[in-house]
Tab-separated table of C-alpha atoms in Angstrom:
chain	number	residue	atom	x	y	z
A	443	UNK	CA	-25.069	49.938	-4.627
A	444	UNK	CA	-25.294	49.703	-8.223
A	445	UNK	CA	-28.005	48.519	-9.789
A	446	UNK	CA	-26.965	46.289	-12.848
A	447	UNK	CA	-28.811	46.985	-16.266
A	448	UNK	CA	-30.994	44.040	-18.024
A	449	UNK	CA	-29.333	44.013	-20.710
A	450	UNK	CA	-26.086	45.750	-21.904
A	451	UNK	CA	-25.896	46.531	-26.337
A	452	UNK	CA	-22.385	46.450	-27.375
A	453	UNK	CA	-21.681	47.348	-30.802
A	454	UNK	CA	-18.229	45.320	-33.276
A	455	UNK	CA	-16.250	48.189	-31.779
A	456	UNK	CA	-17.246	48.411	-28.043
A	457	UNK	CA	-16.191	44.295	-28.050
A	458	UNK	CA	-12.857	44.911	-30.018
A	459	UNK	CA	-12.097	46.794	-27.132
A	460	UNK	CA	-13.442	44.923	-24.814
A	461	UNK	CA	-11.241	41.352	-26.090
A	462	UNK	CA	-8.124	43.651	-25.909
A	463	UNK	CA	-7.974	44.137	-22.415
A	464	UNK	CA	-9.455	41.018	-21.420
A	465	UNK	CA	-6.815	39.375	-23.444
A	466	UNK	CA	-4.714	42.498	-20.655
A	467	UNK	CA	-6.372	40.964	-18.480
A	468	UNK	CA	-5.954	37.100	-18.339
A	469	UNK	CA	-1.884	38.312	-18.805
A	470	UNK	CA	-1.673	40.500	-15.812
A	471	UNK	CA	-3.108	36.600	-13.913
A	472	UNK	CA	-1.165	34.019	-15.065
A	473	UNK	CA	2.935	33.251	-14.367
A	474	UNK	CA	5.577	34.263	-16.918
A	475	UNK	CA	8.066	31.512	-18.425
A	476	UNK	CA	10.490	33.210	-16.395
A	477	UNK	CA	8.815	33.478	-13.065
A	478	UNK	CA	7.597	29.441	-13.808
A	479	UNK	CA	11.247	28.802	-14.333
A	480	UNK	CA	11.799	30.463	-10.684
A	481	UNK	CA	9.379	28.214	-8.741
A	482	UNK	CA	11.025	25.106	-10.459
A	483	UNK	CA	14.591	26.274	-8.910
A	484	UNK	CA	13.382	26.596	-5.982
A	485	UNK	CA	11.482	23.286	-5.960
A	486	UNK	CA	14.662	22.085	-7.196
A	487	UNK	CA	17.031	23.302	-4.163
A	488	UNK	CA	14.412	22.687	-1.592
A	489	UNK	CA	12.373	18.649	-2.515
A	490	UNK	CA	14.624	17.025	-0.169
A	491	UNK	CA	12.404	14.977	1.663
A	492	UNK	CA	10.790	11.504	0.455
A	493	UNK	CA	7.335	13.349	-0.101
A	494	UNK	CA	8.428	16.734	-1.711
A	495	UNK	CA	10.774	14.722	-4.255
A	496	UNK	CA	7.734	12.075	-5.666
A	497	UNK	CA	5.871	15.293	-5.361
A	498	UNK	CA	8.515	17.378	-6.706
A	499	UNK	CA	8.705	14.174	-9.859
A	500	UNK	CA	5.367	14.782	-10.621
A	501	UNK	CA	4.681	17.765	-10.876
A	502	UNK	CA	7.413	18.482	-13.187
A	503	UNK	CA	5.949	15.440	-15.462
A	504	UNK	CA	2.664	17.321	-15.714
A	505	UNK	CA	4.590	20.615	-16.442
A	506	UNK	CA	6.833	19.523	-18.439
A	507	UNK	CA	5.947	16.096	-19.873
A	508	UNK	CA	2.816	15.737	-19.525
A	509	UNK	CA	2.817	11.814	-22.410
A	510	UNK	CA	4.531	10.950	-20.144
A	511	UNK	CA	1.932	11.677	-17.572
A	512	UNK	CA	-1.009	10.269	-16.225
A	513	UNK	CA	-3.468	12.401	-16.591
A	514	UNK	CA	-1.907	12.200	-20.745
A	515	UNK	CA	-4.460	8.931	-20.479
A	516	UNK	CA	-2.297	6.663	-22.085
A	517	UNK	CA	0.650	4.008	-21.887
A	518	UNK	CA	4.125	6.235	-22.190
A	519	UNK	CA	6.092	5.614	-24.621
A	520	UNK	CA	9.027	3.009	-23.590
A	521	UNK	CA	11.943	5.546	-24.799
A	522	UNK	CA	12.363	8.456	-24.436
A	523	UNK	CA	12.182	11.297	-27.654
A	524	UNK	CA	14.802	12.980	-28.224
A	525	UNK	CA	13.151	16.643	-27.884
A	526	UNK	CA	11.550	15.493	-24.416
A	527	UNK	CA	15.162	13.924	-22.941
A	528	UNK	CA	16.700	17.162	-21.413
A	529	UNK	CA	12.099	17.556	-19.891
A	530	UNK	CA	12.451	13.884	-17.944
A	531	UNK	CA	15.756	14.147	-16.797
A	532	UNK	CA	15.403	16.173	-13.701
A	533	UNK	CA	12.762	13.155	-12.940
A	534	UNK	CA	15.137	10.425	-14.391
A	535	UNK	CA	17.583	11.826	-11.719
A	536	UNK	CA	15.698	11.763	-9.026
A	537	UNK	CA	14.853	8.164	-9.610
A	538	UNK	CA	18.717	7.053	-9.485
A	539	UNK	CA	19.999	9.237	-7.214
A	540	UNK	CA	17.267	7.616	-4.319
A	541	UNK	CA	17.612	4.239	-5.787
A	542	UNK	CA	21.293	4.213	-6.297
A	543	UNK	CA	21.714	5.629	-2.179
A	544	UNK	CA	19.846	3.012	-0.899
A	545	UNK	CA	22.065	0.494	-1.940
A	546	UNK	CA	24.739	1.944	-1.012
A	547	UNK	CA	23.126	2.258	2.270
A	548	UNK	CA	21.792	-1.171	2.372
A	549	UNK	CA	25.002	-2.902	1.724
A	550	UNK	CA	22.822	-4.444	-1.708
A	551	UNK	CA	20.458	-5.754	0.908
A	552	UNK	CA	17.341	-7.188	-1.329
A	553	UNK	CA	14.605	-8.048	-0.135
A	554	UNK	CA	11.100	-5.402	1.199
A	555	UNK	CA	12.139	-2.437	2.451
A	556	UNK	CA	11.372	1.275	1.704
A	557	UNK	CA	13.329	4.182	-1.305
A	558	UNK	CA	13.855	5.600	1.123
A	559	UNK	CA	14.609	4.865	4.856
A	560	UNK	CA	11.747	6.993	7.155
A	561	UNK	CA	9.820	7.197	9.575
A	562	UNK	CA	6.815	7.982	7.001
A	563	UNK	CA	6.098	3.738	5.668
A	564	UNK	CA	3.767	6.108	2.606
A	565	UNK	CA	5.603	9.518	2.023
A	566	UNK	CA	8.595	7.380	0.299
A	567	UNK	CA	6.500	5.561	-2.010
A	568	UNK	CA	5.467	8.745	-3.331
A	569	UNK	CA	8.866	8.718	-5.048
A	570	UNK	CA	7.737	4.645	-6.637
A	571	UNK	CA	6.057	6.717	-10.304
A	572	UNK	CA	9.293	7.850	-10.437
A	573	UNK	CA	11.370	5.498	-10.751
A	574	UNK	CA	8.729	2.567	-12.137
A	575	UNK	CA	8.984	4.828	-14.462
A	576	UNK	CA	12.886	4.987	-15.831
A	577	UNK	CA	12.463	1.311	-15.851
A	578	UNK	CA	9.965	1.749	-18.643
A	579	UNK	CA	11.686	4.266	-20.632
A	580	UNK	CA	14.868	1.713	-20.867
A	581	UNK	CA	17.558	3.979	-19.155
A	582	UNK	CA	20.071	1.478	-19.464
A	583	UNK	CA	22.096	3.078	-16.750
A	584	UNK	CA	22.956	-0.644	-15.595
A	585	UNK	CA	20.357	1.257	-11.865
A	586	UNK	CA	17.824	-2.168	-11.040
A	587	UNK	CA	14.272	-0.613	-10.790
A	588	UNK	CA	12.628	-2.732	-10.793
A	589	UNK	CA	13.716	-4.854	-8.050
A	590	UNK	CA	13.684	-1.362	-6.172
A	591	UNK	CA	9.717	-0.497	-6.927
A	592	UNK	CA	9.363	-4.463	-5.768
A	593	UNK	CA	11.010	-3.948	-3.400
A	594	UNK	CA	9.035	-1.135	-2.449
A	595	UNK	CA	5.843	-3.037	-2.859
A	596	UNK	CA	6.560	-5.614	-1.256
A	597	UNK	CA	7.541	-3.329	1.974
A	598	UNK	CA	4.850	-1.516	1.831
A	599	UNK	CA	2.179	-5.199	1.986
A	600	UNK	CA	4.851	-6.717	3.758
A	601	UNK	CA	6.602	-4.856	6.666
A	602	UNK	CA	3.606	-2.456	7.543
A	603	UNK	CA	1.689	-2.337	9.854
A	604	UNK	CA	-2.831	-2.599	8.475
A	605	UNK	CA	-6.209	-1.807	10.101
A	606	UNK	CA	-7.998	-4.978	11.062
A	607	UNK	CA	-10.000	-4.099	8.040
A	608	UNK	CA	-6.529	-3.746	5.451
A	609	UNK	CA	-5.577	0.011	5.375
A	610	UNK	CA	-2.105	-0.201	4.960
A	611	UNK	CA	-0.632	2.476	8.146
A	612	UNK	CA	1.106	6.368	7.183
A	613	UNK	CA	3.682	5.182	9.888
A	614	UNK	CA	6.135	2.049	9.832
A	615	UNK	CA	5.954	2.570	13.930
A	616	UNK	CA	2.338	2.239	14.229
A	617	UNK	CA	-0.612	2.348	12.488
A	618	UNK	CA	-1.804	5.904	12.453
A	619	UNK	CA	-3.677	7.052	9.282
A	620	UNK	CA	-2.830	10.273	7.354
A	621	UNK	CA	-5.235	11.804	4.988
A	622	UNK	CA	-1.913	13.036	3.001
A	623	UNK	CA	-1.631	8.670	2.075
A	624	UNK	CA	-3.495	8.892	-0.508
A	625	UNK	CA	-1.368	10.807	-2.349
A	626	UNK	CA	1.228	8.798	-1.276
A	627	UNK	CA	0.743	5.139	-1.770
A	628	UNK	CA	-2.192	4.334	-4.278
A	629	UNK	CA	-1.447	6.467	-6.738
A	630	UNK	CA	1.770	4.461	-6.375
A	631	UNK	CA	0.126	1.064	-7.091
A	632	UNK	CA	-1.947	1.775	-9.113
A	633	UNK	CA	0.593	2.867	-11.611
A	634	UNK	CA	2.714	-0.183	-10.816
A	635	UNK	CA	-0.380	-2.161	-12.399
A	636	UNK	CA	-0.746	-0.708	-15.154
A	637	UNK	CA	2.400	-0.829	-16.187
A	638	UNK	CA	2.362	-4.253	-15.304
A	639	UNK	CA	-1.429	-5.238	-16.414
A	640	UNK	CA	-2.330	-6.150	-12.503
A	641	UNK	CA	-5.857	-5.794	-12.118
A	642	UNK	CA	-5.352	-6.615	-8.513
A	643	UNK	CA	-2.430	-3.906	-8.009
A	644	UNK	CA	-5.058	-1.083	-9.272
A	645	UNK	CA	-8.061	-2.146	-7.409
A	646	UNK	CA	-6.330	-1.956	-4.544
A	647	UNK	CA	-5.273	1.326	-5.454
A	648	UNK	CA	-8.980	2.387	-4.875
A	649	UNK	CA	-9.593	-0.117	-1.908
A	650	UNK	CA	-7.026	1.833	0.023
A	651	UNK	CA	-8.640	5.107	-0.311
A	652	UNK	CA	-11.494	4.215	-0.045
A	653	UNK	CA	-10.705	2.451	3.042
A	654	UNK	CA	-8.859	5.688	4.495
A	655	UNK	CA	-12.464	8.591	3.387
A	656	UNK	CA	-14.211	5.395	6.311
A	657	UNK	CA	-11.646	6.544	8.824
A	658	UNK	CA	-10.326	10.545	7.765
A	659	UNK	CA	-14.305	11.580	6.650
A	660	UNK	CA	-15.574	13.985	8.987
A	661	UNK	CA	-19.780	14.224	8.408
A	662	UNK	CA	-20.057	15.997	11.386
A	663	UNK	CA	-18.061	18.792	10.172
A	664	UNK	CA	-20.101	18.695	5.872
A	665	UNK	CA	-16.903	15.491	4.946
A	666	UNK	CA	-14.209	17.617	5.469
A	667	UNK	CA	-11.679	15.712	5.944
A	668	UNK	CA	-9.344	15.300	9.063
A	669	UNK	CA	-6.238	14.755	9.333
A	670	UNK	CA	-3.943	12.221	11.066
A	671	UNK	CA	-6.062	9.517	13.247
A	672	UNK	CA	-5.998	5.811	15.544
A	673	UNK	CA	-2.323	6.832	15.818
A	674	UNK	CA	-2.165	6.612	20.276
A	675	UNK	CA	0.983	8.702	19.959
A	676	UNK	CA	4.547	6.000	20.005
A	677	UNK	CA	6.142	6.552	17.391
A	678	UNK	CA	5.864	10.889	17.287
A	679	UNK	CA	3.079	12.057	15.794
A	680	UNK	CA	0.898	13.010	17.589
A	681	UNK	CA	-3.054	12.714	16.404
A	682	UNK	CA	-4.787	15.215	14.580
A	683	UNK	CA	-7.925	15.281	13.769
A	684	UNK	CA	-8.596	18.886	12.804
A	685	UNK	CA	-9.775	19.696	8.861
A	686	UNK	CA	-6.031	20.298	7.004
A	687	UNK	CA	-6.643	22.175	3.838
A	688	UNK	CA	-4.157	20.754	2.514
A	689	UNK	CA	-4.868	17.132	3.996
A	690	UNK	CA	-8.202	17.520	2.033
A	691	UNK	CA	-6.183	18.660	-0.676
A	692	UNK	CA	-3.266	15.724	-1.245
A	693	UNK	CA	-7.068	12.874	-0.741
A	694	UNK	CA	-8.208	14.476	-3.706
A	695	UNK	CA	-5.435	14.553	-6.381
A	696	UNK	CA	-4.201	11.443	-4.747
A	697	UNK	CA	-7.513	10.082	-6.121
A	698	UNK	CA	-7.608	12.080	-9.314
A	699	UNK	CA	-4.358	10.422	-9.867
A	700	UNK	CA	-5.894	7.427	-9.247
A	701	UNK	CA	-8.516	7.822	-11.475
A	702	UNK	CA	-6.361	8.613	-14.418
A	703	UNK	CA	-4.015	5.996	-14.354
A	704	UNK	CA	-8.108	3.279	-14.317
A	705	UNK	CA	-9.150	5.521	-17.534
A	706	UNK	CA	-5.480	4.771	-19.464
A	707	UNK	CA	-5.511	0.711	-17.781
A	708	UNK	CA	-7.167	-1.817	-20.146
A	709	UNK	CA	-9.682	-2.524	-17.181
A	710	UNK	CA	-11.636	0.503	-17.181
A	711	UNK	CA	-14.619	-0.348	-18.405
A	712	UNK	CA	-14.437	-3.032	-15.868
A	713	UNK	CA	-13.866	-0.319	-13.651
A	714	UNK	CA	-16.384	1.502	-13.789
A	715	UNK	CA	-17.989	1.696	-10.312
A	716	UNK	CA	-14.972	2.220	-8.723
A	717	UNK	CA	-13.703	5.464	-11.786
A	718	UNK	CA	-17.504	6.621	-10.348
A	719	UNK	CA	-17.026	7.029	-6.549
A	720	UNK	CA	-13.440	8.339	-7.004
A	721	UNK	CA	-15.001	11.605	-9.247
A	722	UNK	CA	-17.817	11.314	-6.129
A	723	UNK	CA	-15.317	11.617	-3.991
A	724	UNK	CA	-13.351	14.109	-5.080
A	725	UNK	CA	-16.701	16.369	-5.594
A	726	UNK	CA	-17.224	15.482	-1.420
A	727	UNK	CA	-14.291	17.390	-0.576
A	728	UNK	CA	-14.602	20.170	-3.246
A	729	UNK	CA	-18.009	20.799	-2.126
A	730	UNK	CA	-16.930	20.019	1.854
A	731	UNK	CA	-14.165	22.587	1.540
A	732	UNK	CA	-15.068	25.334	-0.779
A	733	UNK	CA	-17.378	26.977	1.137
A	734	UNK	CA	-14.777	27.054	3.965
A	735	UNK	CA	-13.253	29.332	0.881
A	736	UNK	CA	-12.442	33.111	2.731
A	737	UNK	CA	-14.037	35.180	0.041
A	738	UNK	CA	-11.718	38.213	0.943
A	739	UNK	CA	-8.727	36.500	0.176
A	740	UNK	CA	-9.787	33.809	-2.169
A	741	UNK	CA	-7.291	31.148	-0.045
A	742	UNK	CA	-8.573	29.103	2.505
A	743	UNK	CA	-7.787	28.922	5.866
A	744	UNK	CA	-4.491	26.239	6.935
A	745	UNK	CA	-7.493	24.343	8.870
A	746	UNK	CA	-10.557	24.356	6.912
A	747	UNK	CA	-12.490	25.758	8.876
A	748	UNK	CA	-10.416	27.017	11.857
A	749	UNK	CA	-10.972	30.914	10.910
A	750	UNK	CA	-8.499	31.927	14.092
A	751	UNK	CA	-5.729	29.926	11.617
A	752	UNK	CA	-3.180	31.443	8.806
A	753	UNK	CA	-4.712	31.907	5.150
A	754	UNK	CA	-2.277	28.726	2.694
A	755	UNK	CA	-1.828	29.712	-0.487
A	756	UNK	CA	-0.535	25.389	-0.656
A	757	UNK	CA	-3.806	24.212	-0.466
A	758	UNK	CA	-5.884	27.040	-2.204
A	759	UNK	CA	-2.868	25.228	-5.666
A	760	UNK	CA	-3.298	21.712	-4.625
A	761	UNK	CA	-7.292	21.584	-4.819
A	762	UNK	CA	-7.726	24.326	-7.529
A	763	UNK	CA	-5.724	21.715	-9.241
A	764	UNK	CA	-7.469	19.405	-8.555
A	765	UNK	CA	-11.127	21.121	-10.171
A	766	UNK	CA	-9.427	21.329	-13.798
A	767	UNK	CA	-8.309	17.684	-13.055
A	768	UNK	CA	-11.939	17.126	-12.618
A	769	UNK	CA	-13.188	19.067	-14.818
A	770	UNK	CA	-11.130	17.284	-17.708
A	771	UNK	CA	-11.400	13.817	-16.153
A	772	UNK	CA	-15.406	13.331	-15.597
A	773	UNK	CA	-16.686	16.983	-17.239
A	774	UNK	CA	-17.376	17.438	-13.298
A	775	UNK	CA	-17.279	21.750	-13.743
A	776	UNK	CA	-19.262	23.378	-10.614
A	777	UNK	CA	-16.454	24.763	-8.568
A	778	UNK	CA	-14.733	25.901	-12.317
A	779	UNK	CA	-15.357	29.357	-10.383
A	780	UNK	CA	-14.124	29.334	-7.251
A	781	UNK	CA	-10.921	27.398	-9.208
A	782	UNK	CA	-10.398	30.518	-11.132
A	783	UNK	CA	-10.614	33.004	-8.441
A	784	UNK	CA	-8.453	30.919	-6.713
A	785	UNK	CA	-5.461	31.189	-9.431
A	786	UNK	CA	-5.802	34.793	-11.005
A	787	UNK	CA	-5.500	35.679	-7.160
A	788	UNK	CA	-2.574	33.457	-6.983
A	789	UNK	CA	-1.492	34.651	-9.454
A	790	UNK	CA	-2.420	38.592	-9.356
A	791	UNK	CA	0.986	40.683	-9.240
A	792	UNK	CA	0.026	44.966	-8.361
A	793	UNK	CA	2.945	47.593	-9.297
A	794	UNK	CA	6.144	45.649	-6.341
A	795	UNK	CA	5.757	41.807	-8.281
A	796	UNK	CA	3.104	38.811	-7.550
A	797	UNK	CA	1.555	39.044	-4.795
A	798	UNK	CA	1.461	35.680	-3.371
A	799	UNK	CA	5.726	35.527	-4.029
A	800	UNK	CA	9.033	35.988	-2.967
A	801	UNK	CA	11.288	37.762	-5.172
A	802	UNK	CA	12.978	35.113	-5.554
A	803	UNK	CA	10.049	32.974	-6.521
A	804	UNK	CA	8.868	31.722	-3.347
A	805	UNK	CA	4.732	30.684	-2.615
A	806	UNK	CA	3.773	32.846	-0.012
A	807	UNK	CA	1.327	32.476	3.197
A	808	UNK	CA	2.102	28.090	3.468
A	809	UNK	CA	1.491	25.884	6.018
A	810	UNK	CA	5.474	24.713	7.741
A	811	UNK	CA	5.882	21.659	5.720
A	812	UNK	CA	7.620	20.554	8.952
A	813	UNK	CA	4.754	21.038	10.661
A	814	UNK	CA	1.578	21.860	9.610
A	815	UNK	CA	0.318	23.649	12.926
A	816	UNK	CA	2.561	26.462	12.151
A	817	UNK	CA	3.220	28.681	8.846
A	818	UNK	CA	6.273	28.730	7.177
A	819	UNK	CA	8.394	29.929	3.713
A	820	UNK	CA	10.153	28.469	1.459
A	821	UNK	CA	8.100	25.407	0.547
A	822	UNK	CA	9.204	23.206	-1.035
A	823	UNK	CA	5.488	20.961	-2.098
A	824	UNK	CA	4.422	24.706	-2.489
A	825	UNK	CA	6.678	25.288	-5.192
A	826	UNK	CA	5.616	21.986	-6.548
A	827	UNK	CA	1.366	22.345	-6.284
A	828	UNK	CA	1.519	25.713	-8.575
A	829	UNK	CA	3.405	23.366	-10.720
A	830	UNK	CA	0.335	21.219	-10.677
A	831	UNK	CA	-2.375	23.961	-11.215
A	832	UNK	CA	-0.685	25.570	-14.246
A	833	UNK	CA	-0.115	21.971	-16.257
A	834	UNK	CA	-4.479	21.391	-15.244
A	835	UNK	CA	-5.524	25.099	-15.837
A	836	UNK	CA	-3.312	24.582	-19.696
A	837	UNK	CA	-4.495	21.401	-20.215
A	838	UNK	CA	-8.133	22.107	-19.111
A	839	UNK	CA	-8.058	25.222	-20.688
A	840	UNK	CA	-6.275	23.300	-24.175
A	841	UNK	CA	-9.500	21.266	-23.869
A	842	UNK	CA	-11.268	23.877	-24.633
A	843	UNK	CA	-11.612	25.877	-21.052
A	844	UNK	CA	-14.251	22.505	-20.669
A	845	UNK	CA	-17.600	24.247	-18.881
A	846	UNK	CA	-16.518	27.464	-17.870
A	847	UNK	CA	-20.663	28.197	-18.231
A	848	UNK	CA	-22.024	31.644	-19.572
A	849	UNK	CA	-18.156	32.591	-20.226
A	850	UNK	CA	-16.661	34.591	-22.450
A	851	UNK	CA	-14.126	32.894	-25.458
A	852	UNK	CA	-11.488	35.415	-26.749
A	853	UNK	CA	-8.302	35.041	-28.764
A	854	UNK	CA	-5.316	33.814	-27.852
A	855	UNK	CA	-2.753	33.466	-26.398
A	856	UNK	CA	0.771	31.728	-26.924
A	857	UNK	CA	-1.700	28.637	-27.957
A	858	UNK	CA	-4.053	28.974	-25.486
A	859	UNK	CA	-7.691	29.985	-25.432
A	860	UNK	CA	-7.888	32.491	-23.120
A	861	UNK	CA	-11.880	31.594	-21.030
A	862	UNK	CA	-12.769	34.765	-19.403
A	863	UNK	CA	-16.036	34.500	-15.997
A	864	UNK	CA	-19.344	36.966	-17.468
A	865	UNK	CA	-18.896	39.123	-14.934
A	866	UNK	CA	-14.984	39.896	-15.778
A	867	UNK	CA	-16.732	41.445	-18.339
A	868	UNK	CA	-19.932	43.750	-16.022
A	869	UNK	CA	-17.430	44.577	-14.121
A	870	UNK	CA	-15.956	46.525	-17.537
A	871	UNK	CA	-17.972	47.933	-18.433
A	872	UNK	CA	-18.976	49.209	-15.666
A	873	UNK	CA	-15.833	50.573	-13.747
């Protein structure tokens, strides 16, 4: 056992040397531009399902075109600056491809219908914000983005089954609620409301989250969220009362997108209690999840409280991103040390290269996106989660790393202030 000294006295020279060591350490705990490019390329190659396309669009906005992300906390410009056009082009390509394909498949029929025909009522709506943004920025390409977004909105309200108290089903064939829904539908409703100055839609985004929380929060498990409830297996997907880690992360991330949208809207002052609730509910998920973090691997198990399930880097990445976002939006910093441990672990390297990425840039280990109980590989959604984590952390650092308790600020790397926990100082000095 090593006994720590009561005080450490460092001279100027020692501090300078320590600063250089810490900067080198920081660089080793972050992805290079080339590595990020590999992540983006694998995401582009792999994203084909509706929720993957929607998540990819959101991740690209957050990481590459922050001014057009809801986390900019301002209305986006109605035109795209020339120096942004190439970065945002993949987002518009997703929107255009989906809307054009819809028209080709349905024979130009209008009326309530999803952006993509799918057994999930929620997943196609995840593409909705990209379609709304394409319309908002007046692309002038002759594609009816507004009509497609309106049809998707009306489909959710008029065609999708609901619970008796109004929760929109995640599935089309029966009433079944999935934690994933919170990332797919409420952000679309809120963004539609923001761009059309419709407070009722923004309020319903909040209400849908509130209803889902009522059904999925498991108070007997410390407020972890169940994954799937209420279905009778008529649609081929059985209920899953387990506390799926990615599902908890989906929920927290969706709540934060709605919270940011409310803060960006002219209704922010009228919806202060809703903002408080959303922030509290995200914190509630953090408080439920982080005690289950495997402290040896700094990864969550696929099912947070089931240690016999495999470690999952995907949920670990997405949930960590929500810690930085909550810190930025509401100055809630409690789980920053946990998020930073997870981020550094995910981005760590050894003599063979990145520990948690394949040689061509796929995150590992990850849950199978098509079979949530099984370990998989080459997961597009996990690639998006990495971009969202990198974007959230970068925004947090650029904002001054608020809440880095007991931290030491040293220098600048690529224009971003690097913050290190004081424990790192002690560790380097002693070992």
